[in-house]
Coordinates of C-alpha atoms in Angstrom, one line a residue:
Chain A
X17 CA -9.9 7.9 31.9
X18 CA -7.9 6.9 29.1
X19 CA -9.7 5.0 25.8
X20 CA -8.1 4.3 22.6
X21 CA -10.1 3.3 19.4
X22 CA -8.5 1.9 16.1
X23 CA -11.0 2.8 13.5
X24 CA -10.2 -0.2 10.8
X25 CA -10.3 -4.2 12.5
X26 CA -8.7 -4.9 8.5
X27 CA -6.9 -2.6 5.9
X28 CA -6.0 -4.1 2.2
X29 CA -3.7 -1.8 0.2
X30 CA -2.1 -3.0 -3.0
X31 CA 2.1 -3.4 -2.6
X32 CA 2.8 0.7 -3.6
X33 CA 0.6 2.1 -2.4
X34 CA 0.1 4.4 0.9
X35 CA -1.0 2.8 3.8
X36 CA -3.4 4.6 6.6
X37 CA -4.1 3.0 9.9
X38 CA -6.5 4.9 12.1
X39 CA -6.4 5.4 15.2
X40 CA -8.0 7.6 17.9
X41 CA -7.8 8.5 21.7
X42 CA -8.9 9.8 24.7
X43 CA -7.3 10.7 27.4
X44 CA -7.4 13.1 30.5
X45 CA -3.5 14.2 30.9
X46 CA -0.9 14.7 27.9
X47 CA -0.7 11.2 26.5
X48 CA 1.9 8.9 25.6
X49 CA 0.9 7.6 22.1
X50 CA 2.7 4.4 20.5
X51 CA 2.3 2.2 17.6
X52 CA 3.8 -1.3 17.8
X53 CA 3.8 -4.3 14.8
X54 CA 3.2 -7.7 15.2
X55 CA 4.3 -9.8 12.6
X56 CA 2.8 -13.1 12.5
X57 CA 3.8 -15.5 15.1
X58 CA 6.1 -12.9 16.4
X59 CA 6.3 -10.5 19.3
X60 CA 5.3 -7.2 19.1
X61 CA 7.9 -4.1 18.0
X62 CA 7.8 -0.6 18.9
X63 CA 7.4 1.0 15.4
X64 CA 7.5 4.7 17.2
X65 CA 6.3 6.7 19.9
X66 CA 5.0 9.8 20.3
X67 CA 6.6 12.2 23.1
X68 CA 5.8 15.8 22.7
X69 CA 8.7 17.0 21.2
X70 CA 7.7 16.7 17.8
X71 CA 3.7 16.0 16.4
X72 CA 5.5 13.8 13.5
X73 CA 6.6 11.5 14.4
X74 CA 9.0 9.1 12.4
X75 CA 9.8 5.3 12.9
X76 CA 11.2 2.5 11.7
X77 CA 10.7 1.2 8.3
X78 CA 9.1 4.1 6.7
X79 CA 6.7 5.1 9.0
X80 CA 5.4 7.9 10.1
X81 CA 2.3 9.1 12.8
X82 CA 0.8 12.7 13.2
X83 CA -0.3 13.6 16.6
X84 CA -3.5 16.2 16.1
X85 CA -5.0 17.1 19.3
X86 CA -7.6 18.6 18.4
X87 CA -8.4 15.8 16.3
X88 CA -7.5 13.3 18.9
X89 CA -5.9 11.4 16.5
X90 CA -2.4 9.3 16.2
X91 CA -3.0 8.3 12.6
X92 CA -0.3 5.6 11.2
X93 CA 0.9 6.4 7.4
X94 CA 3.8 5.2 4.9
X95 CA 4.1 5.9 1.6
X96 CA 4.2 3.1 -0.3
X97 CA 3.9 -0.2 1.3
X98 CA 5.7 -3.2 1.0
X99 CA 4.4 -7.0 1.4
X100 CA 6.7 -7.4 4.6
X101 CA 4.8 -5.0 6.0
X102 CA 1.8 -7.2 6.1
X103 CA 1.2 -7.4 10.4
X104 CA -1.0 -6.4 13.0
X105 CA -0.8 -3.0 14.2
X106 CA -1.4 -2.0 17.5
X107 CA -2.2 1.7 18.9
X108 CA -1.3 2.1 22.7
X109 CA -2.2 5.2 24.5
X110 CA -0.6 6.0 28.2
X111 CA -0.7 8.7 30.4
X112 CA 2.7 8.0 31.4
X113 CA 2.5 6.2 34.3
X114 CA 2.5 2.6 34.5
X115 CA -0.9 2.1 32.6
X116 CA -1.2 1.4 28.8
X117 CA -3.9 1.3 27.0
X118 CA -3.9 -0.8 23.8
X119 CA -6.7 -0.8 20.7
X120 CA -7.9 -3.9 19.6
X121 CA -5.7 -3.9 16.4
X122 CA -5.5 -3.5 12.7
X123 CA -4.7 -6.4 11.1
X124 CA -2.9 -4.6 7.2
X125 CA -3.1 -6.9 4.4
X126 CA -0.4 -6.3 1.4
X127 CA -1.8 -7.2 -2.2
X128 CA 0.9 -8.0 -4.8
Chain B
X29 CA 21.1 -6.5 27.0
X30 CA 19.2 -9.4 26.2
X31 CA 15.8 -7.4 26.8
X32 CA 13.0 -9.2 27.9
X33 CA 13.4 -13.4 27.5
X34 CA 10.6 -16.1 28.3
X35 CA 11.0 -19.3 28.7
X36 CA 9.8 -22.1 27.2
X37 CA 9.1 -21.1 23.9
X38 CA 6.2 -23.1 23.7
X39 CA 4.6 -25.6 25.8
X40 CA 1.5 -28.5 26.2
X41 CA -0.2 -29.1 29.4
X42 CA -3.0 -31.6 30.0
X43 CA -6.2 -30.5 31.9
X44 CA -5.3 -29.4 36.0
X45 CA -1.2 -29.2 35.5
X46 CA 0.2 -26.6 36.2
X47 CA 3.3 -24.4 34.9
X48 CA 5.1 -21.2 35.5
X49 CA 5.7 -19.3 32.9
X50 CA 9.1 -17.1 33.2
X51 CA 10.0 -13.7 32.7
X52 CA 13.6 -12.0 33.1
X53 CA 14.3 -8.2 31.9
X54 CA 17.7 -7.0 32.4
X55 CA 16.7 -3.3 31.6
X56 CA 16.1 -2.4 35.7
X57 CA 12.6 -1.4 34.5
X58 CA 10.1 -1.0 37.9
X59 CA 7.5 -2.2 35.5
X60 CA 5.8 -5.4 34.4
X61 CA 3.5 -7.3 32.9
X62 CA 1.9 -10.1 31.8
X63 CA -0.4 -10.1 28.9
X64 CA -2.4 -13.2 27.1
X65 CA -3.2 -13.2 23.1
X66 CA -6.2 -15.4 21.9
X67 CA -5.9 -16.1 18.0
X68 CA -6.8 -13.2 16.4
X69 CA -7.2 -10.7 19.1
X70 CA -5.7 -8.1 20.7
X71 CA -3.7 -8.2 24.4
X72 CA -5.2 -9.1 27.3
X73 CA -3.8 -8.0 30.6
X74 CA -3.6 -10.5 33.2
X75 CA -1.5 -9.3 36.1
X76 CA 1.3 -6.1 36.2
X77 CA 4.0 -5.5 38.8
X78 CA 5.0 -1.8 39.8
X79 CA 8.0 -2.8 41.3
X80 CA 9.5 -5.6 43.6
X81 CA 6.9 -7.0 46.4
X82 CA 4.2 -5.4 44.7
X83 CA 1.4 -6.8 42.3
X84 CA -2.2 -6.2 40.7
X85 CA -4.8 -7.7 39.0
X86 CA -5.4 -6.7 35.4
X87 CA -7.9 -7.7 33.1
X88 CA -8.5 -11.3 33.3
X89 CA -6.6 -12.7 36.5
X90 CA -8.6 -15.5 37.0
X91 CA -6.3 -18.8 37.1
X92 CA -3.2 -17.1 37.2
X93 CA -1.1 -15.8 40.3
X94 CA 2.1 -14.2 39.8
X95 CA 5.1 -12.9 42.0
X96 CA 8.2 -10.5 41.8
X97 CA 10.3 -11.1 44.4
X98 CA 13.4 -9.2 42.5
X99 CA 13.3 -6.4 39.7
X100 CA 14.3 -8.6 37.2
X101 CA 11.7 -11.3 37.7
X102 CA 8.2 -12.0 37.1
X103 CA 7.1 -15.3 37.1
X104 CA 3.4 -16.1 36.0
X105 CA 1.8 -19.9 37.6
X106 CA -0.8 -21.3 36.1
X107 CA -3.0 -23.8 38.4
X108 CA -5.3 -26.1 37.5
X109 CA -4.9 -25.6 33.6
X110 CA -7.9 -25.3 31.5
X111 CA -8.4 -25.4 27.8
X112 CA -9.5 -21.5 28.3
X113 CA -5.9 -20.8 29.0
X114 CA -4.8 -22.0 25.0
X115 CA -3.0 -18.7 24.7
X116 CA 0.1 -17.5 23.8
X117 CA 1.4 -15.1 26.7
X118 CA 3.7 -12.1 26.9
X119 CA 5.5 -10.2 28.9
X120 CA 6.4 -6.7 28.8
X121 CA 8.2 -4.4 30.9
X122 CA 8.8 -0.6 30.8
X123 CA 10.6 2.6 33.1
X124 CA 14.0 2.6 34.4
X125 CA 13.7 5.2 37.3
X126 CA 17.5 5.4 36.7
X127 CA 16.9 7.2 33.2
X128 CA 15.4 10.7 32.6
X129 CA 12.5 9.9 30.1
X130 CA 9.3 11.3 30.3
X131 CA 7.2 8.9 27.9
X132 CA 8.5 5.1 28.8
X133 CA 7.3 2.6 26.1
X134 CA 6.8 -1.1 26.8
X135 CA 9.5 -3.8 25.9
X136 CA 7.5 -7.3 24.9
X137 CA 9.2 -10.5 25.1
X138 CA 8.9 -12.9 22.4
X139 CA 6.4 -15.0 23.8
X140 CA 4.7 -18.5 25.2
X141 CA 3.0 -20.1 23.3
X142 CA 0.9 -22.5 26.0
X143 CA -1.8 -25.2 24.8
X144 CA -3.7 -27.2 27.1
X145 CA -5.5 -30.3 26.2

Protein backbone atom coordinates (compact mmCIF):
# COMPACT_ATOMS: atom_id res chain seq x y z
CA UNK A 1 0.00 0.00 0.00
CA UNK A 2 1.10 3.28 -0.91
CA UNK A 3 0.38 6.55 1.70
CA UNK A 4 1.84 9.90 1.30
CA UNK A 5 1.73 12.51 4.17
CA UNK A 6 2.56 16.34 3.76
CA UNK A 7 3.66 17.40 7.22
CA UNK A 8 2.65 21.38 7.02
CA UNK A 9 -1.44 22.14 5.75
CA UNK A 10 0.35 26.05 5.70
CA UNK A 11 3.98 27.40 5.48
CA UNK A 12 4.77 31.36 5.79
CA UNK A 13 8.32 32.35 4.86
CA UNK A 14 9.34 35.93 4.43
CA UNK A 15 10.33 36.85 0.44
CA UNK A 16 14.32 35.58 0.84
CA UNK A 17 14.19 33.38 2.70
CA UNK A 18 14.40 29.34 2.28
CA UNK A 19 11.47 27.59 1.87
CA UNK A 20 10.86 23.78 3.27
CA UNK A 21 7.82 21.78 2.32
CA UNK A 22 7.59 18.43 4.00
CA UNK A 23 6.61 15.74 2.81
CA UNK A 24 6.68 11.89 3.63
CA UNK A 25 5.82 8.46 2.10
CA UNK A 26 5.18 5.06 2.19
CA UNK A 27 5.21 2.74 -0.12
CA UNK A 28 5.74 -1.06 -0.79
CA UNK A 29 7.85 -1.04 -4.33
CA UNK A 30 10.45 1.74 -5.42
CA UNK A 31 8.28 4.80 -5.68
CA UNK A 32 7.72 7.39 -8.09
CA UNK A 33 7.91 10.66 -6.06
CA UNK A 34 6.57 14.15 -7.65
CA UNK A 35 5.91 17.60 -6.56
CA UNK A 36 3.42 19.62 -8.60
CA UNK A 37 2.29 23.68 -7.99
CA UNK A 38 -0.90 25.04 -8.19
CA UNK A 39 -1.03 28.60 -8.52
CA UNK A 40 -4.26 30.00 -7.68
CA UNK A 41 -7.06 29.51 -10.00
CA UNK A 42 -4.63 27.57 -12.15
CA UNK A 43 -3.95 23.93 -12.98
CA UNK A 44 -1.47 22.11 -11.42
CA UNK A 45 2.46 21.91 -12.84
CA UNK A 46 4.93 19.37 -12.54
CA UNK A 47 7.68 21.15 -10.50
CA UNK A 48 9.94 17.73 -10.65
CA UNK A 49 9.95 14.22 -10.25
CA UNK A 50 11.87 11.94 -8.69
CA UNK A 51 13.14 8.79 -10.79
CA UNK A 52 16.05 6.90 -9.32
CA UNK A 53 18.72 8.19 -11.15
CA UNK A 54 19.66 10.87 -9.03
CA UNK A 55 18.32 11.38 -5.03
CA UNK A 56 18.42 15.32 -5.85
CA UNK A 57 16.53 16.16 -7.61
CA UNK A 58 16.26 19.66 -9.39
CA UNK A 59 13.21 21.47 -11.02
CA UNK A 60 11.93 24.29 -12.25
CA UNK A 61 12.14 27.64 -10.81
CA UNK A 62 14.78 26.96 -8.22
CA UNK A 63 13.67 24.02 -6.70
CA UNK A 64 15.10 21.26 -5.49
CA UNK A 65 13.74 17.75 -3.45
CA UNK A 66 15.99 15.09 -1.70
CA UNK A 67 14.88 11.55 -1.84
CA UNK A 68 16.14 9.82 1.75
CA UNK A 69 14.92 6.43 1.99
CA UNK A 70 15.72 5.70 4.96
CA UNK A 71 13.97 8.67 6.02
CA UNK A 72 11.07 8.19 3.79
CA UNK A 73 11.16 11.53 2.87
CA UNK A 74 10.78 13.72 -0.48
CA UNK A 75 11.36 17.04 1.20
CA UNK A 76 10.74 20.25 -1.16
CA UNK A 77 13.42 23.18 -0.69
CA UNK A 78 14.59 26.51 -2.48
CA UNK A 79 16.82 28.90 -1.41
CA UNK A 80 15.38 31.94 -1.26
CA UNK A 81 11.76 32.39 -2.17
CA UNK A 82 10.08 34.74 -4.19
CA UNK A 83 6.36 36.10 -3.80
CA UNK A 84 5.35 34.32 -7.22
CA UNK A 85 5.98 31.39 -5.57
CA UNK A 86 3.13 31.82 -3.28
CA UNK A 87 0.87 28.23 -4.42
CA UNK A 88 -0.26 25.12 -3.26
CA UNK A 89 2.14 22.36 -3.30
CA UNK A 90 1.25 19.05 -3.90
CA UNK A 91 3.43 15.70 -3.04
CA UNK A 92 2.27 12.65 -5.27
CA UNK A 93 3.79 9.28 -4.60
CA UNK A 94 3.30 6.21 -7.31
CA UNK A 95 4.55 3.00 -7.64
CA UNK A 96 4.66 3.40 -11.17
CA UNK A 97 1.80 1.95 -12.47
CA UNK A 98 -1.25 3.75 -13.16
CA UNK A 99 -1.97 4.71 -9.46
CA UNK A 100 -0.98 8.15 -7.77
CA UNK A 101 -1.20 8.93 -4.70
CA UNK A 102 -1.48 12.65 -3.79
CA UNK A 103 -1.06 14.53 -0.08
CA UNK A 104 -3.56 16.74 0.92
CA UNK A 105 -1.40 19.89 0.15
CA UNK A 106 0.73 22.73 1.48
CA UNK A 107 -0.64 25.77 0.87
CA UNK A 108 3.16 28.39 1.01
CA UNK A 109 2.41 31.81 1.84
CA UNK A 110 5.25 34.56 0.62
CA UNK A 111 5.57 37.63 3.17
CA UNK A 112 7.02 40.80 1.61
CA UNK B 1 1.03 19.19 -28.74
CA UNK B 2 -1.68 20.91 -27.23
CA UNK B 3 -1.43 18.53 -23.91
CA UNK B 4 -4.44 17.96 -22.19
CA UNK B 5 -7.56 20.63 -23.05
CA UNK B 6 -11.11 20.76 -21.31
CA UNK B 7 -13.79 22.29 -22.40
CA UNK B 8 -15.80 24.69 -21.19
CA UNK B 9 -13.74 26.67 -19.08
CA UNK B 10 -16.38 27.17 -16.76
CA UNK B 11 -19.90 26.43 -16.57
CA UNK B 12 -23.51 26.94 -14.43
CA UNK B 13 -26.05 24.35 -14.19
CA UNK B 14 -29.33 24.48 -12.33
CA UNK B 15 -30.43 21.61 -9.93
CA UNK B 16 -31.08 17.89 -12.13
CA UNK B 17 -29.20 19.19 -15.63
CA UNK B 18 -26.93 17.57 -16.74
CA UNK B 19 -23.40 18.17 -18.69
CA UNK B 20 -20.49 16.38 -19.96
CA UNK B 21 -17.50 17.59 -19.18
CA UNK B 22 -14.66 16.98 -22.00
CA UNK B 23 -11.36 15.77 -22.07
CA UNK B 24 -8.87 15.42 -25.18
CA UNK B 25 -4.94 14.53 -24.72
CA UNK B 26 -2.94 14.28 -27.80
CA UNK B 27 0.11 12.64 -25.88
CA UNK B 28 -1.20 8.69 -26.83
CA UNK B 29 -1.08 8.28 -22.99
CA UNK B 30 -3.15 4.72 -21.96
CA UNK B 31 -3.92 6.75 -18.83
CA UNK B 32 -6.65 8.95 -17.50
CA UNK B 33 -8.39 10.57 -15.13
CA UNK B 34 -10.71 12.63 -13.69
CA UNK B 35 -10.24 14.39 -10.58
CA UNK B 36 -12.70 17.10 -8.54
CA UNK B 37 -11.15 20.04 -6.29
CA UNK B 38 -13.47 21.56 -3.54
CA UNK B 39 -12.22 25.14 -2.37
CA UNK B 40 -9.39 24.67 -0.47
CA UNK B 41 -8.65 21.04 -0.70
CA UNK B 42 -6.73 18.69 -2.22
CA UNK B 43 -7.78 16.30 -5.52
CA UNK B 44 -10.32 14.07 -5.42
CA UNK B 45 -10.45 11.07 -7.72
CA UNK B 46 -13.53 10.40 -9.39
CA UNK B 47 -13.19 7.91 -12.22
CA UNK B 48 -9.58 6.79 -14.21
CA UNK B 49 -9.35 4.99 -17.58
CA UNK B 50 -6.34 2.44 -18.16
CA UNK B 51 -6.89 2.51 -21.69
CA UNK B 52 -9.68 2.45 -24.40
CA UNK B 53 -13.00 0.40 -23.39
CA UNK B 54 -11.86 0.18 -19.97
CA UNK B 55 -12.86 2.24 -16.80
CA UNK B 56 -12.94 2.35 -12.80
CA UNK B 57 -14.34 3.91 -10.03
CA UNK B 58 -12.07 6.18 -7.93
CA UNK B 59 -12.71 7.92 -4.89
CA UNK B 60 -15.98 9.59 -5.06
CA UNK B 61 -17.86 8.19 -8.31
CA UNK B 62 -21.14 8.78 -7.16
CA UNK B 63 -23.08 11.03 -9.83
CA UNK B 64 -20.70 10.88 -12.38
CA UNK B 65 -20.22 8.12 -15.26
CA UNK B 66 -17.61 8.45 -17.72
CA UNK B 67 -16.53 6.65 -21.08
CA UNK B 68 -13.39 6.25 -23.37
CA UNK B 69 -14.30 4.97 -26.36
CA UNK B 70 -10.82 6.28 -28.08
CA UNK B 71 -7.26 6.96 -26.47
CA UNK B 72 -7.63 10.40 -26.86
CA UNK B 73 -10.97 10.79 -25.08
CA UNK B 74 -12.54 10.88 -21.85
CA UNK B 75 -15.58 12.40 -21.38
CA UNK B 76 -17.03 12.78 -17.75
CA UNK B 77 -21.43 13.18 -17.53
CA UNK B 78 -22.79 14.56 -14.84
CA UNK B 79 -26.67 13.54 -14.18
CA UNK B 80 -29.01 14.95 -12.12
CA UNK B 81 -26.69 17.94 -10.94
CA UNK B 82 -26.50 18.74 -7.33
CA UNK B 83 -25.14 21.63 -5.50
CA UNK B 84 -22.48 18.89 -4.01
CA UNK B 85 -20.99 18.80 -7.38
CA UNK B 86 -19.78 22.88 -7.09
CA UNK B 87 -16.38 21.82 -8.02
CA UNK B 88 -13.81 22.65 -10.26
CA UNK B 89 -12.73 19.30 -12.15
CA UNK B 90 -9.51 18.08 -13.83
CA UNK B 91 -8.34 15.86 -15.90
CA UNK B 92 -5.03 14.30 -16.14
CA UNK B 93 -3.41 11.77 -18.10
CA UNK B 94 -0.04 9.92 -18.01
CA UNK B 95 2.15 6.81 -19.97
CA UNK B 96 2.74 6.63 -23.50
CA UNK B 97 3.53 2.78 -23.90
CA UNK B 98 5.27 4.05 -27.10
CA UNK B 99 8.13 5.76 -24.88
CA UNK B 100 10.75 4.00 -22.68
CA UNK B 101 10.17 5.74 -19.29
CA UNK B 102 10.16 4.11 -16.19
CA UNK B 103 8.53 6.77 -13.76
CA UNK B 104 5.39 8.39 -15.94
CA UNK B 105 4.17 11.69 -14.22
CA UNK B 106 0.64 13.02 -14.75
CA UNK B 107 -0.26 15.85 -17.27
CA UNK B 108 -3.37 17.98 -15.66
CA UNK B 109 -5.54 20.02 -17.89
CA UNK B 110 -6.40 23.43 -16.99
CA UNK B 111 -9.63 22.81 -15.64
CA UNK B 112 -13.72 23.13 -15.23
CA UNK B 113 -14.79 25.19 -13.17
CA UNK B 114 -18.71 23.73 -12.79
CA UNK B 115 -21.33 25.50 -10.25
CA UNK B 116 -24.64 24.33 -9.80
CA UNK B 117 -27.48 26.26 -8.34
Amino acid sequence: AQSVTQLDSHVSVSEGTPVLLRCNYSSSYSPSLFWYVQHPNKGLQLLLKYTSAATLVKGINGFEAEFKKSETSFHLTKPSAHMSDAAEYFCVVSSGTYKYIFGTGTRLKVLA
Amino acid sequence: NAGVTQTPKFRILKIGQSMTLQCTQDMNHNYMYWYRQDPGMGLKLIYYSVGAGITDKGEVPNGYNVSRSTTEDFPLRLELAAPSQTSVYFCASSWNPLEDKPYNEQFFGPGTRLTVL
